[in-house]
Coordinates of C-alpha atoms and ligand atoms in Angstrom, one line a residue:
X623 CA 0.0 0.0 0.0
X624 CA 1.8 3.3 -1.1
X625 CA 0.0 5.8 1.5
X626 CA 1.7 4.7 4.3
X627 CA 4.9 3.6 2.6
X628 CA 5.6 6.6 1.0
X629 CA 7.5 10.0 2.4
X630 CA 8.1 12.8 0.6
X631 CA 11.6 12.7 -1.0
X632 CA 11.2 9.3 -1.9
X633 CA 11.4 7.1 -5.0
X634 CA 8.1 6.0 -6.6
X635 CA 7.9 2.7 -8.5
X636 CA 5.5 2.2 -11.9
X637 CA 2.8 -0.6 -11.7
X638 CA 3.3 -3.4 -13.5
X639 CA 0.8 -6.9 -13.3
X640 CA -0.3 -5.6 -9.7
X641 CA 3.7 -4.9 -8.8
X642 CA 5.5 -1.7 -8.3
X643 CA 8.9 -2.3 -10.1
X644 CA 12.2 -0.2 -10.9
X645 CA 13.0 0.5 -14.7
X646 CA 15.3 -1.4 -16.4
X647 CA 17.2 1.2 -17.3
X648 CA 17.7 2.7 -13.8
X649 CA 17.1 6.0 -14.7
X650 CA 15.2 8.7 -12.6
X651 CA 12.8 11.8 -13.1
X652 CA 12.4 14.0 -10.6
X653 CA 8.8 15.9 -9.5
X654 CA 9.2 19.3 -8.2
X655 CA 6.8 21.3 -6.7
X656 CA 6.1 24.2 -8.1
X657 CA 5.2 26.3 -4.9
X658 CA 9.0 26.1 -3.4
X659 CA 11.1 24.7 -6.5
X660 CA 12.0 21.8 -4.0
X661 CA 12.7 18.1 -5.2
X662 CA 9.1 16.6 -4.2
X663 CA 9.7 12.9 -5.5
X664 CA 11.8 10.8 -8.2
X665 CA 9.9 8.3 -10.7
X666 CA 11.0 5.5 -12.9
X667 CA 12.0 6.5 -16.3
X668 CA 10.8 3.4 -18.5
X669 CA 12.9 2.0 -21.3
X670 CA 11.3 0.5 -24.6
X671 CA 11.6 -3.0 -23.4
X672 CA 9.6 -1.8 -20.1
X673 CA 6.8 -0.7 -22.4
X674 CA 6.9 -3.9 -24.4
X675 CA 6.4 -5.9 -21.0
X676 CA 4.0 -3.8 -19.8
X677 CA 2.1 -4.1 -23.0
X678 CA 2.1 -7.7 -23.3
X679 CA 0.8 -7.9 -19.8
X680 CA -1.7 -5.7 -20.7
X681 CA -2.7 -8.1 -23.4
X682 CA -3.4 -10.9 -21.4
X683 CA -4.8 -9.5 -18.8
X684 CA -7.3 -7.9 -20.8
X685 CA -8.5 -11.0 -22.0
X686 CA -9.7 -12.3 -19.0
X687 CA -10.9 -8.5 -17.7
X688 CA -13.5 -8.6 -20.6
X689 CA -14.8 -11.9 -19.1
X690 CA -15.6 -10.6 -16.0
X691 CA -19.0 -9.9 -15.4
X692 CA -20.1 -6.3 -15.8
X693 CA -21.8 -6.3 -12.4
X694 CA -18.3 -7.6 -10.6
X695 CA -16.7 -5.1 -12.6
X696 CA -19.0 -2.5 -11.4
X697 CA -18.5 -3.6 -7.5
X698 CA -14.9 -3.0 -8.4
X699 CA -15.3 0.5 -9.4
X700 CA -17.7 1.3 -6.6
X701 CA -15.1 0.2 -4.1
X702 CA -12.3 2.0 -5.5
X703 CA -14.6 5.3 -5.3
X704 CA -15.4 4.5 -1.8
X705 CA -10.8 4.0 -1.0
X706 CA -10.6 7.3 -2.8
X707 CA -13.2 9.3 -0.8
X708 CA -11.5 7.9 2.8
X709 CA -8.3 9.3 0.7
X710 CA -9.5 12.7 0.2
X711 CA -7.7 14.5 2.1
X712 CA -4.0 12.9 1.7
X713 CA -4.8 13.2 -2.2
X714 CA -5.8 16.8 -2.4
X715 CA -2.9 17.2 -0.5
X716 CA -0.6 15.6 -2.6
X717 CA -2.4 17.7 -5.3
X718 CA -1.2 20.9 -3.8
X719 CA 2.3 19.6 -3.5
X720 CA 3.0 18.4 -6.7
X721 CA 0.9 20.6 -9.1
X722 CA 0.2 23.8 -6.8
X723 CA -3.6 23.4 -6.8
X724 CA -4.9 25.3 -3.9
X725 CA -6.3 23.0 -1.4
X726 CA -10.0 23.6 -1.8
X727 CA -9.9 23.1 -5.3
X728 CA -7.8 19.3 -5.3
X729 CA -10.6 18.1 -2.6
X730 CA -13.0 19.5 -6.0
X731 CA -11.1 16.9 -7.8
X732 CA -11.2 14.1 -6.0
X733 CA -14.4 14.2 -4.8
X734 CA -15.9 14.6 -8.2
X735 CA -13.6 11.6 -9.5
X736 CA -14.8 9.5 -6.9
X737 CA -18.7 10.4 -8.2
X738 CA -17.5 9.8 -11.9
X739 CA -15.9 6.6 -11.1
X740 CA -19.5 5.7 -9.1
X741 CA -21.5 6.9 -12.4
X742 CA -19.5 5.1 -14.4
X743 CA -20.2 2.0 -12.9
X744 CA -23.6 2.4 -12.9
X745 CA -23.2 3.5 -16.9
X746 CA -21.7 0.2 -17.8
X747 CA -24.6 -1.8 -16.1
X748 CA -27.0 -0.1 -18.0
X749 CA -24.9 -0.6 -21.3
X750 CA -27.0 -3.1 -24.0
X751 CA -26.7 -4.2 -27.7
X752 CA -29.5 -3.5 -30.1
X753 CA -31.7 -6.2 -32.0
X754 CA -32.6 -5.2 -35.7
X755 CA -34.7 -7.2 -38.1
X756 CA -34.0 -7.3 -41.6
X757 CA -37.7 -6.6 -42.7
X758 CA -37.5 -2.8 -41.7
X759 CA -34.8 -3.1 -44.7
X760 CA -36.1 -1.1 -47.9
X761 CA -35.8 -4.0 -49.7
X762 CA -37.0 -6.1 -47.0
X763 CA -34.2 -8.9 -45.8
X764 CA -37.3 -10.8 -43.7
X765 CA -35.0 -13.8 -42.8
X766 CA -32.0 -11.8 -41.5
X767 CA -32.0 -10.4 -37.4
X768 CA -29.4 -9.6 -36.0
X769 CA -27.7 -8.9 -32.8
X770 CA -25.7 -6.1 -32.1
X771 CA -23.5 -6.4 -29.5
X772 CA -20.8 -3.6 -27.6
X773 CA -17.0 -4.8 -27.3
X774 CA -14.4 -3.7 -25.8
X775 CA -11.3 -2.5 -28.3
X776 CA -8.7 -3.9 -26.0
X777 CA -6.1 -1.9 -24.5
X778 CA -6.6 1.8 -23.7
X779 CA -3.7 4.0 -23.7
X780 CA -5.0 7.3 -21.6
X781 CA -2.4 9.4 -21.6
X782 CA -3.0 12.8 -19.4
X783 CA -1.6 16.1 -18.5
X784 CA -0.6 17.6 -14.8
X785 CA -3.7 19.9 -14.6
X786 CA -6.2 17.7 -13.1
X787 CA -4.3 14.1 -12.8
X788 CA -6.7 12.2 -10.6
X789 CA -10.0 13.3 -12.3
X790 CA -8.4 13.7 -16.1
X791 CA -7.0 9.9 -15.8
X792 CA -9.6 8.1 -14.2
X793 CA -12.5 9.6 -16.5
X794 CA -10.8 7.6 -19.1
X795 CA -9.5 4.7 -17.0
X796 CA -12.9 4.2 -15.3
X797 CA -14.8 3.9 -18.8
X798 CA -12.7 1.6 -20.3
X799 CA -12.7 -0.7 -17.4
X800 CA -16.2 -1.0 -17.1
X801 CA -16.6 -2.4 -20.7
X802 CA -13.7 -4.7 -20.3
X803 CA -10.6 -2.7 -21.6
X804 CA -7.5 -3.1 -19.9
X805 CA -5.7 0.8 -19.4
X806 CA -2.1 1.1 -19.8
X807 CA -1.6 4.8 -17.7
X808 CA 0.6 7.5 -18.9
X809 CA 0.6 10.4 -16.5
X810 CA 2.6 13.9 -17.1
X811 CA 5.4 14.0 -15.0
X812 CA 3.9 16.8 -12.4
X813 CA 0.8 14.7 -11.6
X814 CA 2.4 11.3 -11.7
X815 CA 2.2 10.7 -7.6
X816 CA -1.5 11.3 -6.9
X817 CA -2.7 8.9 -10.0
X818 CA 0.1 6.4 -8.9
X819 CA -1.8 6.4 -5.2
X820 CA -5.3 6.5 -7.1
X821 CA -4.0 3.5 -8.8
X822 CA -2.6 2.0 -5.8
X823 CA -6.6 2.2 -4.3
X824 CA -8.0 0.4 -7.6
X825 CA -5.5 -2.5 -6.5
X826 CA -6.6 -2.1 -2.9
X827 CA -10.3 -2.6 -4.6
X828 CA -9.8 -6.0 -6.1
X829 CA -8.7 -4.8 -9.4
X830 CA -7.0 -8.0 -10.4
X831 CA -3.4 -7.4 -12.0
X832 CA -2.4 -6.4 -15.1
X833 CA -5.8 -4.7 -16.1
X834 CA -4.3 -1.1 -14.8
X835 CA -0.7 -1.0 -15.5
X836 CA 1.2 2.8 -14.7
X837 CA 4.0 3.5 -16.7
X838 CA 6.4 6.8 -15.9
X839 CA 8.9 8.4 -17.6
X840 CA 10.1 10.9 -20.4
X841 CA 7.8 11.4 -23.3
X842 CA 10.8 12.4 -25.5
X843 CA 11.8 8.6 -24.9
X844 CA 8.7 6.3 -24.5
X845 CA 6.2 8.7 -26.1
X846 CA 6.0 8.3 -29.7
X847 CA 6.7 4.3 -28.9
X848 CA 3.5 3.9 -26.8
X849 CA 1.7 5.6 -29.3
X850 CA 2.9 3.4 -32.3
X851 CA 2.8 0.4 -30.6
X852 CA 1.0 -2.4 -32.0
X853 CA -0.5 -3.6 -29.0
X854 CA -2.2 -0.4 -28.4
X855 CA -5.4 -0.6 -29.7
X856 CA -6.9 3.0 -28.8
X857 CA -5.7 6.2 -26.9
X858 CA -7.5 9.0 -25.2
X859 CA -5.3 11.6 -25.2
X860 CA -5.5 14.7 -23.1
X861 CA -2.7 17.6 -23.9
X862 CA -1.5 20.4 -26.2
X863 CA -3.0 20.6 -29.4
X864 CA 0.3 20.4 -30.8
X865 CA 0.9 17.0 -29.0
X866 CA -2.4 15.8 -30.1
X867 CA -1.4 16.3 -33.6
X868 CA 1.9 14.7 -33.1
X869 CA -0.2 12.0 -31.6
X870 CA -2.2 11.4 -35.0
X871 CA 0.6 11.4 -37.0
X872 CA 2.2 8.8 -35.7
X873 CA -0.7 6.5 -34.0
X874 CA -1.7 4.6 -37.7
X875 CA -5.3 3.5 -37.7
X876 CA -6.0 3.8 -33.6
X877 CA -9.3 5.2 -32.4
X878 CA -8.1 8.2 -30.9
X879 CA -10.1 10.4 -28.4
X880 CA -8.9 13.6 -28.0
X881 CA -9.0 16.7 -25.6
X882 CA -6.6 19.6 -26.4
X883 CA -6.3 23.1 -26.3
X884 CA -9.1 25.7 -26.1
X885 CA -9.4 30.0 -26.4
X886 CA -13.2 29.6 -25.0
X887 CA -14.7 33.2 -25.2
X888 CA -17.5 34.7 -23.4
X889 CA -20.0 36.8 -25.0
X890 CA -21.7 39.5 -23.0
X891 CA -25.1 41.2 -24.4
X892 CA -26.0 44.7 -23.4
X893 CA -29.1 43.3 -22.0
X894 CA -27.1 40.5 -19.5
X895 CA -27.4 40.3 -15.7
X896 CA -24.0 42.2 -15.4
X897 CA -23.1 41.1 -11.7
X898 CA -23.8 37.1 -12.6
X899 CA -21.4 37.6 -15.8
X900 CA -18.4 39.2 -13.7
X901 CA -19.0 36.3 -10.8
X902 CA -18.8 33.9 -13.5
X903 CA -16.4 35.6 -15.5
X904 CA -14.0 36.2 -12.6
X905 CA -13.7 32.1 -11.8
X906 CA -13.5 31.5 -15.1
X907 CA -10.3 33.4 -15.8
X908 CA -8.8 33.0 -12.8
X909 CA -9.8 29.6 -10.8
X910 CA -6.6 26.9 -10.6
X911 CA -4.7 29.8 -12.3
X912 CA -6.5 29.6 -15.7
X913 CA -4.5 26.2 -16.0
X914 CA -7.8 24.8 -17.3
X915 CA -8.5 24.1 -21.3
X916 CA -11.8 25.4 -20.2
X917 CA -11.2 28.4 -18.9
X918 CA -12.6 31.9 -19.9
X919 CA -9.6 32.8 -22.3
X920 CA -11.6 36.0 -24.0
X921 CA -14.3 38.0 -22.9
X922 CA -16.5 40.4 -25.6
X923 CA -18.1 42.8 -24.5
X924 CA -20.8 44.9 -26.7
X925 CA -19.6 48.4 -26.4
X926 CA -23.2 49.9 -24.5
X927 CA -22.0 47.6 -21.2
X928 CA -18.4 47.7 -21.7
X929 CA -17.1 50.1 -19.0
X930 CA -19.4 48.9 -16.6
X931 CA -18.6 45.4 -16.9
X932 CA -14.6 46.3 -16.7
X933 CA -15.2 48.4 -13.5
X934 CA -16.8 45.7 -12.0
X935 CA -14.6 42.9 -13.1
X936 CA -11.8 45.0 -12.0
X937 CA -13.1 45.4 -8.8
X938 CA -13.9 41.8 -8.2
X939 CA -10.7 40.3 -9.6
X940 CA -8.8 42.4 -7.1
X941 CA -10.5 40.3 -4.1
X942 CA -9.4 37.5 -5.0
X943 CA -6.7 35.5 -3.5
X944 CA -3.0 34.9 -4.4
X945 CA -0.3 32.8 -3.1
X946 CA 0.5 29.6 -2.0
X947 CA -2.0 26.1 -2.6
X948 CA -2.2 25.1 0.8
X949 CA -4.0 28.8 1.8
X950 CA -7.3 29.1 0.9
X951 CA -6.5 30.8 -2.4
X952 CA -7.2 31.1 -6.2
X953 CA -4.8 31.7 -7.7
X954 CA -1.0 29.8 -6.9
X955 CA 1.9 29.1 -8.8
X956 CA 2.0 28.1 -12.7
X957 CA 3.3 24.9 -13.0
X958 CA 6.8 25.8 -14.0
X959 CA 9.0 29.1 -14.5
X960 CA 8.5 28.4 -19.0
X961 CA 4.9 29.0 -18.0
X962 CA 5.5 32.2 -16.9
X963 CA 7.7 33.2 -19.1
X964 CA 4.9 32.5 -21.7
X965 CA 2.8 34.5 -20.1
X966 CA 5.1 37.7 -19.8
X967 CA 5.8 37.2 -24.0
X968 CA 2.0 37.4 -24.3
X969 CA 1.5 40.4 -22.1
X970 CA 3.9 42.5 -23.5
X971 CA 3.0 41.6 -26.8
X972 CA -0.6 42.9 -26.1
X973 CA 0.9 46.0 -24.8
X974 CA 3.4 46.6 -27.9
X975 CA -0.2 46.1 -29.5
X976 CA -1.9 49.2 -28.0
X977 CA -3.7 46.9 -25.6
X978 CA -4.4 48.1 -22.0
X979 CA -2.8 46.8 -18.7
X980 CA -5.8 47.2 -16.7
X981 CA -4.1 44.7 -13.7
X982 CA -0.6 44.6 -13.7
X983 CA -0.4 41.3 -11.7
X984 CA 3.0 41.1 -10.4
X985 CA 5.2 38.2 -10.5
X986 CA 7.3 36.4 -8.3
X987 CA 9.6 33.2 -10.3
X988 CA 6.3 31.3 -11.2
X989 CA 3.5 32.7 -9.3
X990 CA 1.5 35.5 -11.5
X991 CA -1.0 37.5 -10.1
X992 CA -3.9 38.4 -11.4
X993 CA -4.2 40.8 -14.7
X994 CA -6.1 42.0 -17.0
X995 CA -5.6 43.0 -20.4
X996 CA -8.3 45.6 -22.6
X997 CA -8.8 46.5 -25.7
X998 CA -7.2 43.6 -27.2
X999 CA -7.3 43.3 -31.2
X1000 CA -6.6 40.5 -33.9
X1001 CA -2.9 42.1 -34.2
X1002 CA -2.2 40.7 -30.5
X1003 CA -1.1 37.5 -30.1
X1004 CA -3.1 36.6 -26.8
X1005 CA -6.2 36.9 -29.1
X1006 CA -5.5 33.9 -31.0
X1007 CA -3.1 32.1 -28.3
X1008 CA -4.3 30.2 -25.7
X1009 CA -2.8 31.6 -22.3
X1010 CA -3.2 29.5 -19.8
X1011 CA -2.5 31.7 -17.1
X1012 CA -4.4 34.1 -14.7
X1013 CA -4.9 37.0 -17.4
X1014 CA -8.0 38.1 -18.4
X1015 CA -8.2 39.2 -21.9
X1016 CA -10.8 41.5 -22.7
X1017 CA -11.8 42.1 -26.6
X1018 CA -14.9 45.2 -27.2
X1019 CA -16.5 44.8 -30.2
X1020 CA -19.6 46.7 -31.8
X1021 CA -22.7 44.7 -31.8
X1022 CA -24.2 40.7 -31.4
X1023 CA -23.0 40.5 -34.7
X1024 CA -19.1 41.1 -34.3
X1025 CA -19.1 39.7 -31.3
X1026 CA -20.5 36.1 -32.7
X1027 CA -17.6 36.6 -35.5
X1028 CA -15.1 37.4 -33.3
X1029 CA -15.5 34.4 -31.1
X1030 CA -15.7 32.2 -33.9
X1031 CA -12.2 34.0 -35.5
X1032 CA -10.3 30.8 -33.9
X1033 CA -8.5 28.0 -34.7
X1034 CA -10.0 26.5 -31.2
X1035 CA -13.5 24.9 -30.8
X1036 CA -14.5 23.4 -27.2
X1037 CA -16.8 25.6 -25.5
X1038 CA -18.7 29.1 -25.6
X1039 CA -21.1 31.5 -23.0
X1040 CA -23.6 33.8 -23.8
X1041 CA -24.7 36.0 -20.9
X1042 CA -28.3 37.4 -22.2
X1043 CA -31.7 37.7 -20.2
X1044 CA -33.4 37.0 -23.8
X1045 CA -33.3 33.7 -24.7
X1046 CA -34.4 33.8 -28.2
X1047 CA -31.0 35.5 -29.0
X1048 CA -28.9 33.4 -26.6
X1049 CA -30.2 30.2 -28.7
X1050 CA -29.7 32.2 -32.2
X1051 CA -26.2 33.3 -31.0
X1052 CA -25.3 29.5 -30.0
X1053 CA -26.7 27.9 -33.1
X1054 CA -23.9 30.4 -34.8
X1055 CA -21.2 29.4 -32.5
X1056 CA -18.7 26.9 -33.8
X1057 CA -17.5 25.3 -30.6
X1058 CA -18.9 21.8 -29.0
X1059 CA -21.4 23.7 -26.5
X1060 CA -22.6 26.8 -25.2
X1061 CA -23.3 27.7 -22.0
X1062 CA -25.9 30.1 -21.6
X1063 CA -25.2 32.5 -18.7
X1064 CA -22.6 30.5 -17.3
X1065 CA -18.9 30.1 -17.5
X1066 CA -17.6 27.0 -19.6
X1067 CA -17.2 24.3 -18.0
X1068 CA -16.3 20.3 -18.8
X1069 CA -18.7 19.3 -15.8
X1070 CA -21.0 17.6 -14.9
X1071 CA -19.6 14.3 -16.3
X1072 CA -22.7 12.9 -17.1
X1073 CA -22.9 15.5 -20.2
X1074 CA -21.3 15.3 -23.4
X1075 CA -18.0 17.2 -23.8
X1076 CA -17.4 17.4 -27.8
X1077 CA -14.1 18.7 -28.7
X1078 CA -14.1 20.1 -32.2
X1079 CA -11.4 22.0 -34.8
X1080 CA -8.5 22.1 -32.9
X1081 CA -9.7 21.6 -29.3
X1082 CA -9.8 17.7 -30.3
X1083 CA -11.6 14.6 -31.5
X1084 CA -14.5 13.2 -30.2
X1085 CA -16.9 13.1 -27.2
X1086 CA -16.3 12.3 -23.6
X1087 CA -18.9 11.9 -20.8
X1088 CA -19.7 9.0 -18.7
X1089 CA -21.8 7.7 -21.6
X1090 CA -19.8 9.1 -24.5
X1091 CA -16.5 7.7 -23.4
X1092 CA -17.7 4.1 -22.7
X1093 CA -19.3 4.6 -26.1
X1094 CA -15.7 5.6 -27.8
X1095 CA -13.9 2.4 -25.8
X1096 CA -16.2 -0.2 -27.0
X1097 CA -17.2 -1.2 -30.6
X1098 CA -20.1 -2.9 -32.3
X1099 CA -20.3 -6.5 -33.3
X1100 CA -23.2 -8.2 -35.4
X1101 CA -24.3 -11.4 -34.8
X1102 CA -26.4 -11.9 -38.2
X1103 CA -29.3 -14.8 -37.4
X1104 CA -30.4 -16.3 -41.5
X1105 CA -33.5 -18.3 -40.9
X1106 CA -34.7 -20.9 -43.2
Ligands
G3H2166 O1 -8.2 21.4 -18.5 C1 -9.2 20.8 -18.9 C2 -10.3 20.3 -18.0 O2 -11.0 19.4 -18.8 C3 -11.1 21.4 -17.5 O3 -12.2 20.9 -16.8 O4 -14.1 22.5 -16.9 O5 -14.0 20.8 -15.2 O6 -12.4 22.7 -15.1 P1 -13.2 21.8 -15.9

């Protein structure tokens, strides 16, 4: 059991057939956290024959998974959300050490993993075939039925990023388990210790061996090997777009599922409830940092509210809190110094630009404060690039009509709000919108699980949710009946 083995400091293993082994190459990343720059924990760096073991383990474990009956597969589920709720509190913990997420927000995580996970199970039990008879046919087949039946596609390769590691991982690894996947784990480096203990608690649950195996290490070394690897047989990727790309390039014919970057932009209509648009507004910028794909990344304002909303949002934005995770704050360190460095290039950019530096939010190594950035135009960078940082960036256009045209002037598609108290506009403006969904005075948001989360253009392929992602890890098979 790692919880009470492991100190901070130590050396992690990766999970292998229920085991937690050293590399065969004997070579070590190390996990920093971001708060204090201080050496948190080291991790196996796997070698290419690791993955190859771990993949043919996979294999044959999977075999016997999808053989398992749904409903033991479900109990298995439910009892690892049950380890991982009595775990709260060490996880969000760990969350706050090794990726600076502020306390309150890490218990968020968990909590909510532990009710996906539980949601999930249920899902799967609910998950049936269809029967079709070959008379509904145009040119009616009457002697042909047949059976339609959901598989699973093997193994899963979920590969996920440091911003939320316990609830990005398991909302793929919870899916594919309950329709009889095996899920070889890939977590980013910063993120790596809280889904190796998440993993630790599926073990604890009865998940027999091999059917979650946890690889570490560099992606410059094993990436591009997992991803190619013939015994892969699907990956749900969560990253960069510019990854995700990669990713398709090199992954062959593999079902992908993708979630990747995102510029999600607020609209705000002259007629909106003002005070509900800069609440929503101000989390959306600025909650976990604006480390979230879904964060509030532009904000357009119709010119006859535009000074009011900005003194408000100003106003607001200034109460918030800064500093480190373990204080009750929103905002906390970016995950590394090239983060903020990023995020300086952009700024000043936007100033060289004739944009306005509303909030100067100061910085200290990697912790930004807040800021906010007005009048930004086309000719800045942070209007097309995604910032991913605590900077609000604030674009005032004319009328409905720019404004729908602006937001749609990106290369990203995952979500869109439309604050408006007349709902015949807010449905016209999101039937225009070319994103996955549109929230209607609300802030974007990937949550609840339960509904679909479509990533389009360049935000990604594919639709999770509960029912969406068990969907994309299974495939239909036809058992066709010909009667005499
Ligand atoms: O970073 C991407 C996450 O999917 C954001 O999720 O909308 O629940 O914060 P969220």
């Amino acid at each position: 059991m790692l919880f009470s083995n492991i100190k901070d400091g130590d050396t992690y293993r990766y999970l292998v057939n229920g085991k937690w082994e050293k590399s065969s190459s004997k070579d070590l990343i190390e996990v920093y956290n971001p708060s204090n720059g201080r050496i948190l924990a080291k991790l196996q760096s796997l070698s290419k024959s690791d993955i190859d073991d771990v993949l043919k383990n996979s294999k044959v474990s999977q075999k016997k998974w999808k053989n398992t009956p749904v409903n033991e597969r479900a109990d298995i589920l439910m009892r690892a959300a049950d380890l991982i709720v009595q775990n709260a509190e060490l996880l969000s913990d760990l969350l706050s050490k090794e990726i600076s997420k502020p306390k309150h927000l890490g218990m968020h995580e968990v909590m909510r993993t532990a009710d996906l996970i539980r949601s999930t199970a249920e899902e799967g039990l609910r998950l049936h075939g269809e029967y079709l008879d070959g008379n509904a046919f145009y040119h009616s087949a009457k002697k042909k039925k047949a059976l339609v039946d959901r598989e699973p596609l093997g193994v899963v390769l979920a590969i996920c990023p440091f911003n939320y590691p316990v609830n990005l991982s398991f909302s793929k690894v919870a899916p594919a388990l309950i329709s009889g996947n095996s899920v070889v784990l890939k977590p980013s480096t910063q993120g790596a210790l809280s889904v190796l203990h998440v993993s630790d608690l599926f073990s604890q649950a009865g998940l027999p061996q091999g059917v979650l195996n946890v690889v570490t290490g560099k992606s410059s070394s094993i990436g591009d090997y997992l991803c190619s690897h013939k015994d892969v047989n699907m990956i749900s990727f969560t990253g960069s777009t510019s990854v995700g790309k990669h990713i398709a390039s090199i992954s062959g014919m593999k079902p992908l599922m993708m979630e990747l970057g995102g510029k999600d932009g607020v609209i705000i209509l002259d007629d909106a409830d003002l005070d509900l648009a800069v609440k929503e507004c101000v989390q959306g910028v600025y909650s976990y940092s604006g480390q979230r794909c879904t964060a509030v990344k532009r904000i357009i304002l119709v010119e006859k509210i535009a000074n009011v909303f900005v003194k408000k949002f100003v106003e607001e934005t200034k109460k918030l809190k800064t500093g480190d995770p373990d204080e009750d704050v929103v905002v906390s360190h970016l995950i590394n110094r090239d983060a903020a460095d990023y995020i300086k290039s952009l700024i000043d950019d936007a100033v060289k630009n004739k944009a306005k530096l509303i909030l100067d939010g100061k910085r200290k190594y990697n912790l930004y404060y807040p800021v906010i950035l007005d009048n930004i135009t086309s000719k800045c960078r942070i209007f097309y690039e995604e910032q991913f940082g605590p900077v609000a960036c604030i674009i005032r256009v004319k009328d409905e009509k720019e404004a729908v045209s602006v937001l749609n002037d990106s290369s990203y598609g995952l979500q869109a709000s439309v604050f408006t108290n007349n709902l015949d506009k807010a449905f016209s403006i999101a039937s225009q919108l070319d994103v996955g969904a549109v929230q209607i005075n609300g802030k974007s948001d990937r949550g609840p699980d339960n509904f679909p989360f479509p990533c389009i253009k360049d935000s990604g392929i594919g639709v999770q949710g509960i029912k969406y992602s068990i969907e994309s890890m299974t495939r239909l098979k036809s058992i066709v009946l010909n009667f005499k």
